[in-house]
Short mmCIF file of C-alpha atoms and ligand atoms in Angstrom, two decimals:
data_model
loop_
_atom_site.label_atom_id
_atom_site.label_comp_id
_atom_site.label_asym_id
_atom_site.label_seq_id
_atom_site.Cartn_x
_atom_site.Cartn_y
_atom_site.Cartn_z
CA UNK A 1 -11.22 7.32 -15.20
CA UNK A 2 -10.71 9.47 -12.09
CA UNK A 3 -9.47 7.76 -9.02
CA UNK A 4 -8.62 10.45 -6.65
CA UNK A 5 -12.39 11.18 -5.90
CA UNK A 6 -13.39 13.46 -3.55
CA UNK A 7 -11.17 16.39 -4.48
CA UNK A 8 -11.42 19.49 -6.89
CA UNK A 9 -8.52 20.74 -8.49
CA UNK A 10 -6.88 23.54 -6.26
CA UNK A 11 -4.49 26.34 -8.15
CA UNK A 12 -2.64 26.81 -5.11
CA UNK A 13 -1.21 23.33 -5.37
CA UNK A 14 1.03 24.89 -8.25
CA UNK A 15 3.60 26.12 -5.81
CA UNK A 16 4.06 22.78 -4.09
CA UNK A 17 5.79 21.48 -6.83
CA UNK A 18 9.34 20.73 -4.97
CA UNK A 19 7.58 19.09 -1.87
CA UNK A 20 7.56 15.51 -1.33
CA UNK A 21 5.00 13.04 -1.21
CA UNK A 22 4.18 11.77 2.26
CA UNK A 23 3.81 7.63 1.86
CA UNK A 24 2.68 5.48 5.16
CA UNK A 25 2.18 2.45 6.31
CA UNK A 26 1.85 0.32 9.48
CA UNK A 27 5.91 -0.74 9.29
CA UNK A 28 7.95 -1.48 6.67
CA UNK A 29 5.82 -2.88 4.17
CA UNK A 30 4.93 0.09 2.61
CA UNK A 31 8.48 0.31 1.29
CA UNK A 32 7.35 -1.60 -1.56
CA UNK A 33 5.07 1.37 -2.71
CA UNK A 34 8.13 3.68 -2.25
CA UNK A 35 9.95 1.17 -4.59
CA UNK A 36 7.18 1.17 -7.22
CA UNK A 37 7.01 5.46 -7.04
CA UNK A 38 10.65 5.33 -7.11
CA UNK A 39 10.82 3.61 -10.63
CA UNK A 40 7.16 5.30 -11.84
CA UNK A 41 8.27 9.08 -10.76
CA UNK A 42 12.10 8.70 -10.26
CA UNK A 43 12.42 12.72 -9.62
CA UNK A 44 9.37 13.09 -6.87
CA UNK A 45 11.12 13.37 -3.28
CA UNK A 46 9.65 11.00 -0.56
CA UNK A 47 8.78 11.23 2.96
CA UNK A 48 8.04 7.97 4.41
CA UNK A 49 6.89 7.23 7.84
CA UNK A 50 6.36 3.47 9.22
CA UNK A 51 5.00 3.02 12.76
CA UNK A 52 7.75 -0.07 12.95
CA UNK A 53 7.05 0.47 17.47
CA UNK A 54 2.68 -0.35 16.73
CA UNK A 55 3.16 -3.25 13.95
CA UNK A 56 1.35 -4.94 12.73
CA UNK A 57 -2.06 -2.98 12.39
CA UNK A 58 -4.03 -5.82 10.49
CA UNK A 59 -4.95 -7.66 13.57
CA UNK A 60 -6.05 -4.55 15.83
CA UNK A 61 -9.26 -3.04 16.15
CA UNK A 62 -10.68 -0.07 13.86
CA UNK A 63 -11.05 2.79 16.22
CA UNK A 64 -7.02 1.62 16.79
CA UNK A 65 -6.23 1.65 13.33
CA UNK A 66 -8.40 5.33 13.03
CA UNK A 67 -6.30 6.98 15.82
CA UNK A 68 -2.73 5.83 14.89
CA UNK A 69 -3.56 6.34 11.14
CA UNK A 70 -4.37 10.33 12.20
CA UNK A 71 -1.50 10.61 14.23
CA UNK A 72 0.90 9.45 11.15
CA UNK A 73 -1.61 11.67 8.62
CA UNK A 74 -0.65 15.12 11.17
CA UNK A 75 3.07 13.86 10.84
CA UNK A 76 3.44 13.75 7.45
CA UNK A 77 0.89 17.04 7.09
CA UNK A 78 3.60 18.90 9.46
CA UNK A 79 6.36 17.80 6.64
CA UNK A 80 4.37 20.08 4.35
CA UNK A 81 3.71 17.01 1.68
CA UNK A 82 1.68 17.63 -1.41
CA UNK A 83 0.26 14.91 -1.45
CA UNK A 84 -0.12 11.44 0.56
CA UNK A 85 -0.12 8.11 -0.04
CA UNK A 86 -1.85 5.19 2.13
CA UNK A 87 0.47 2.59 1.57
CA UNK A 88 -1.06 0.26 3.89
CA UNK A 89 -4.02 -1.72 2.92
CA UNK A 90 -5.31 -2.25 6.70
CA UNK A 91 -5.27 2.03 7.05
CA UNK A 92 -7.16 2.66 4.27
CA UNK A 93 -9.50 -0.23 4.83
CA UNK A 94 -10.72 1.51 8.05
CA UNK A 95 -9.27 5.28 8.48
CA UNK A 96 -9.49 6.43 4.89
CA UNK A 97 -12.15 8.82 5.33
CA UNK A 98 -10.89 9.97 8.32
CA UNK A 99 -7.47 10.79 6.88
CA UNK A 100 -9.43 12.53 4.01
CA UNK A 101 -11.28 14.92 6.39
CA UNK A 102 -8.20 15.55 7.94
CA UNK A 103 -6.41 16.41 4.94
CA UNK A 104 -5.43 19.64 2.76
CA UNK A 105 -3.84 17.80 0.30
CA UNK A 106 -4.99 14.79 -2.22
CA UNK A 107 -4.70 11.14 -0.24
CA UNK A 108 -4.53 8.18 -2.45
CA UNK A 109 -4.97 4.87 -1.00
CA UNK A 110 -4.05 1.43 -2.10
CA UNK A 111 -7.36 0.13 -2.12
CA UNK A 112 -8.95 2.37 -5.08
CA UNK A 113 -5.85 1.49 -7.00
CA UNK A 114 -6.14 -1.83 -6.80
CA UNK A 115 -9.63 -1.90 -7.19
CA UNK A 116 -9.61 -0.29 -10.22
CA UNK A 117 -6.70 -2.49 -11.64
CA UNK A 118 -8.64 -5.54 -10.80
CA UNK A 119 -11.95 -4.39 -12.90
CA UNK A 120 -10.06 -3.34 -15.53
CA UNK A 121 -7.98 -6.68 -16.06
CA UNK A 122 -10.83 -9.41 -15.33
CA UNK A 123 -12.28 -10.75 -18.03
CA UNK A 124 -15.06 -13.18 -16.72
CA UNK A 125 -15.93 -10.92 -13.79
CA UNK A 126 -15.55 -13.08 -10.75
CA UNK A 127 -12.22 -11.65 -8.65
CA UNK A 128 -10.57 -12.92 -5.87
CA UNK A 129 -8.95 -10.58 -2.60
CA UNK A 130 -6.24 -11.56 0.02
CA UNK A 131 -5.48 -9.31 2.61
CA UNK A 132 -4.72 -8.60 6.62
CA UNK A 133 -7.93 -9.39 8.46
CA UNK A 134 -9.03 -6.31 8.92
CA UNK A 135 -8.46 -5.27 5.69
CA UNK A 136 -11.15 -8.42 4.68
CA UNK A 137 -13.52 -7.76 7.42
CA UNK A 138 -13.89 -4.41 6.47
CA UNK A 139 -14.95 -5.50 3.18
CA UNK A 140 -13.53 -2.04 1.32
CA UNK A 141 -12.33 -4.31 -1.45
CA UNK A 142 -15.33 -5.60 -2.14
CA UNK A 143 -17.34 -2.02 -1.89
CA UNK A 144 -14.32 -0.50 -4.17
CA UNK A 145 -14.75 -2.90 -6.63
CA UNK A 146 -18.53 -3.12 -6.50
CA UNK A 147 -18.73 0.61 -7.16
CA UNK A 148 -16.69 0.32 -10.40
CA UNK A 149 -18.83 -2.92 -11.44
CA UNK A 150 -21.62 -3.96 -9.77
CA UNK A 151 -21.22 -7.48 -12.16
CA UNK A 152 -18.34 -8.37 -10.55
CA UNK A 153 -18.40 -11.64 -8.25
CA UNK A 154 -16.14 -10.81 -5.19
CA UNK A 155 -13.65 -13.69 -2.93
CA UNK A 156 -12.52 -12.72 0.16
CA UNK A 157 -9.32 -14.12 2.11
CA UNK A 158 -7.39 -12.99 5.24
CA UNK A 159 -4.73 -14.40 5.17
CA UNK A 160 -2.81 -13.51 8.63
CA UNK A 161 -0.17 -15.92 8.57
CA UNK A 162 1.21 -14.03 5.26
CA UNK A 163 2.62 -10.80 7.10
CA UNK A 164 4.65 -12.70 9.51
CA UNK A 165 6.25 -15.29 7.12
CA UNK A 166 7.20 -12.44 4.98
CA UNK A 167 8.76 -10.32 8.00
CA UNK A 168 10.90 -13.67 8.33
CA UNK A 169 12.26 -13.77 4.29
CA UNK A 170 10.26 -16.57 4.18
CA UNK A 171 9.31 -16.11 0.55
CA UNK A 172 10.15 -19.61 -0.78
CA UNK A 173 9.91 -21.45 2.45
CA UNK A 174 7.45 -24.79 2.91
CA UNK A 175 5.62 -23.05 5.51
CA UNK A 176 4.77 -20.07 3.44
CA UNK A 177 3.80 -22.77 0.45
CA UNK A 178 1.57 -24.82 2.87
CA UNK A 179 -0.48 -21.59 4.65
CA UNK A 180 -0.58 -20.09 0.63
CA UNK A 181 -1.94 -23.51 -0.16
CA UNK A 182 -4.69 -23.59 2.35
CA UNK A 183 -5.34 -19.81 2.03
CA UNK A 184 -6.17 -19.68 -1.83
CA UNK A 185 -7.33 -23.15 -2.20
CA UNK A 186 -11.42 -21.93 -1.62
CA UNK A 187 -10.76 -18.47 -3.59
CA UNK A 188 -8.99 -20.55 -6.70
CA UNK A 189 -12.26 -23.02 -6.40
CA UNK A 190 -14.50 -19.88 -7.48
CA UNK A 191 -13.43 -19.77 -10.40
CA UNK A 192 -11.40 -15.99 -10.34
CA UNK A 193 -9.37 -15.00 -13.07
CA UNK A 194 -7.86 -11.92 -11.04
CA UNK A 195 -6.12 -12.19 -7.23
CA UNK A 196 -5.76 -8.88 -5.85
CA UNK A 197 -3.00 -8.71 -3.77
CA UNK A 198 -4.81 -6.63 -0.86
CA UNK A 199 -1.44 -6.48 1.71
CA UNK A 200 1.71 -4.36 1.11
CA UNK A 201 3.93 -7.81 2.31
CA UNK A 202 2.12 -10.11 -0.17
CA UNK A 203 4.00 -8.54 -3.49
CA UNK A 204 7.16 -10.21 -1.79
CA UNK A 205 6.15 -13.61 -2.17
CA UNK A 206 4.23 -13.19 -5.74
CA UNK A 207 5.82 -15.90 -7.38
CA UNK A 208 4.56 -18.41 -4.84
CA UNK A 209 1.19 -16.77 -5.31
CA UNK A 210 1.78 -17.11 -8.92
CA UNK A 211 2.82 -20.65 -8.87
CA UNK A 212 -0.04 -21.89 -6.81
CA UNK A 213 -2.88 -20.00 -8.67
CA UNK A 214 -1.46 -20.89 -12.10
CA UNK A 215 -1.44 -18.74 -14.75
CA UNK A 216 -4.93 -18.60 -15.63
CA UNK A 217 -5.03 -16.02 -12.70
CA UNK A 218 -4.06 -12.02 -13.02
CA UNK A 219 -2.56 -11.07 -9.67
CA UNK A 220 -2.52 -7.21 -9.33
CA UNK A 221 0.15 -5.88 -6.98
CA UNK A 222 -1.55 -2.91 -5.60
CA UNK A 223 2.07 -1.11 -4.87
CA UNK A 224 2.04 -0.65 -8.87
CA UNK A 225 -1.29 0.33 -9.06
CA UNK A 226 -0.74 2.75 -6.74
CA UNK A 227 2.42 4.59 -8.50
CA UNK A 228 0.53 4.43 -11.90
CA UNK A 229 -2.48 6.46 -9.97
CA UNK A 230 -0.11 8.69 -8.35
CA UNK A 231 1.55 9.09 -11.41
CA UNK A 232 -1.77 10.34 -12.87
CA UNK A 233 -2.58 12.54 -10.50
CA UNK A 234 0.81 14.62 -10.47
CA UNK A 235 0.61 14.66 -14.15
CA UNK A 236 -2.75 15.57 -14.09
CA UNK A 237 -2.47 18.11 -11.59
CA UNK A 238 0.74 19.56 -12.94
CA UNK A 239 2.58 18.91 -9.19
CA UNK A 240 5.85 17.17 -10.71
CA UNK A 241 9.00 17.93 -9.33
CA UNK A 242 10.13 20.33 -12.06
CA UNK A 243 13.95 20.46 -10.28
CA UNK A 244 15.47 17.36 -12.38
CA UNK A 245 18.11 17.16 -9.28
CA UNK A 246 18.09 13.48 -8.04
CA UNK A 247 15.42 13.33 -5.28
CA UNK A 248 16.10 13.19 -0.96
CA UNK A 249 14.42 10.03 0.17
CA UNK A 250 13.60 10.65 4.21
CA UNK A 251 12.28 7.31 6.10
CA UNK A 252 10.91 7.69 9.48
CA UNK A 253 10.51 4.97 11.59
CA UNK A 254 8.57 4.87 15.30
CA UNK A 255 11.41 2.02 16.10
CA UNK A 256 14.91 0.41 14.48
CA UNK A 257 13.45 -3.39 15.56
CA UNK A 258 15.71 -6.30 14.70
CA UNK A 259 16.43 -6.91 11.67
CA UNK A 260 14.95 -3.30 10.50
CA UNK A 261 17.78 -2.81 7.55
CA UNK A 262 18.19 -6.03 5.94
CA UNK A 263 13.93 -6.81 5.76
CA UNK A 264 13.49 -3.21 5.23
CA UNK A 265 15.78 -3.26 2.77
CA UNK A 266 14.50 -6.79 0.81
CA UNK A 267 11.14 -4.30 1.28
CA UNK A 268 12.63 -1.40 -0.77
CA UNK A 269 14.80 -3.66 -3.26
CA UNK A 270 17.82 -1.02 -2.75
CA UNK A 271 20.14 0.33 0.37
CA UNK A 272 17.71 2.33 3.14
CA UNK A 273 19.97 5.52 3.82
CA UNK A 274 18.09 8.16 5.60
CA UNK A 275 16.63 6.46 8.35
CA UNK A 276 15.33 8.75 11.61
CA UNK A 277 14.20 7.62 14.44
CA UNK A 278 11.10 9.84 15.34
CA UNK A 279 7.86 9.65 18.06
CA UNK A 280 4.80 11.20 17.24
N1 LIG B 1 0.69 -2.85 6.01
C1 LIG B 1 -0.35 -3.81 6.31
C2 LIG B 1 -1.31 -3.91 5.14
O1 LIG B 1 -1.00 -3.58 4.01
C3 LIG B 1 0.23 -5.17 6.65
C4 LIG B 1 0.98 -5.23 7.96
C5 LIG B 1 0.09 -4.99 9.17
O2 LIG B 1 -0.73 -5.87 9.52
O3 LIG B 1 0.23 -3.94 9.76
O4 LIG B 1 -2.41 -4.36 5.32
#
């Protein structure tokens, strides 16, 4: 199955072998996509950018999320990438086509991943999503998903709470098990067999996800999803980092807010070293 739609395959990407790949998000979330390439394609260098100043994205209105998502796009574009990643859900709920048209070089997005992770694990075709609200309102899950298999019986949940508990290390805490509770209670009552986990902070707090669904349910962490399709497409594409010298990870950041190192690195799952500072 192809997931990187929308693009032919272009000879000159050949030479663009030693480049990195260009991975955003809204803040620091996306760090656990940057964790899951790390450990899928440990000799691909990574740019990363996180507007850390503009977080959190999920509550803010689309034309918003459109003109910040650009901005970061151009940034990462100017880095000379070959290729870039939309780590965040809430960006490539709402600006993915935008960053497309923008774009010389293949964009994956978290969304097609996990869509396609979801289809292929559910076995009785009904499918629950949690994300940001804007990520649910914009219903791209569901239209992802639908597209791969119209049978499939879609359950949508924002869950807003989820993004600040997590920012907190909250991943155990009561309050996180009572808002889980009341979030998944209705989506668990259809009936699903697979929980996509539509938010890069919700991977952080899977095993309370786990627990509470029981093990009946599938939950597909889109941040693997992701690396597998990015994976594909390198391979595919012949664009792997033929150097075999241990890659430079670079991490932008539009702020250092409290807190930034020890939640960014919880994020990550290993020490953040290269951190700039950087406006756009
Ligand atoms: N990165 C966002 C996402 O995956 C969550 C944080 C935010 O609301 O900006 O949807």
């Amino acid at each position: 199955m192809t997931f990187w739609r929308g693009y032919e395959k272009d000879e000159t990407m050949n030479d663009k072998t030693e480049q990195a790949i260009g991975v955003f998000d809204s803040g620091i979330g996306g760090l656990t996509v940057v964790r899951a390439l790390m450990e899928r394609l440990p000799f691909e260098n990574i740019v990363y950018f996180g507007d850390t100043a503009r977080v959190p994205y999920g509550v803010k209105s689309v034309e918003t999320i459109n003109r910040y998502a650009l901005q970061i796009a151009e940034f990462l574009l100017k880095k000379d990438v070959k290729l870039l990643i939309v780590a965040c859900n809430t960006m490539a709920a709402v600006a993915c086509q935008a960053i497309r048209d923008l774009s010389p070089v293949p964009v994956l997005e978290v969304i097609g991943a996990g869509a396609a992770s979801a289809v292929g694990a559910t076995q009785n075709k009904i499918i629950g999503v949690i994300g940001t609200p804007a990520t649910i309102n914009s219903n791209a899950y569901a239209r992802a998903i639908s597209l791969l298999d119209h049978d499939v019986r879609i359950f949508s949940q924002a869950c807003p709470l989820f993004v600040p508990l997590v920012e907190e290390g909250w991943f155990e805490h009561e309050a996180t098990r009572l808002a889980a509770l009341e979030y998944l209670k209705p989506v668990k009552a259809e009936g699903i067999d697979t929980l996509v986990l539509g938010c890069t902070h919700y991977p952080l707090i899977k095993p309370l996800i786990a627990e509470i669904v029981g093990p009946q349910v599938r939950l597909i962490d889109s941040a693997e999803a992701m690396a597998e399709e990015a994976a594909g497409l390198i391979n595919a594409r012949q664009l792997g980092n033929p150097s075999g010298r241990s890659p430079d990870y670079l991490f932008c950041v539009s702020d250092v807010p409290y807190r930034f190192q020890t939640i960014g690195e919880r994020f990550l799952g290993r020490t953040l070293a290269r951190v700039e500072m950087v406006r756009l």
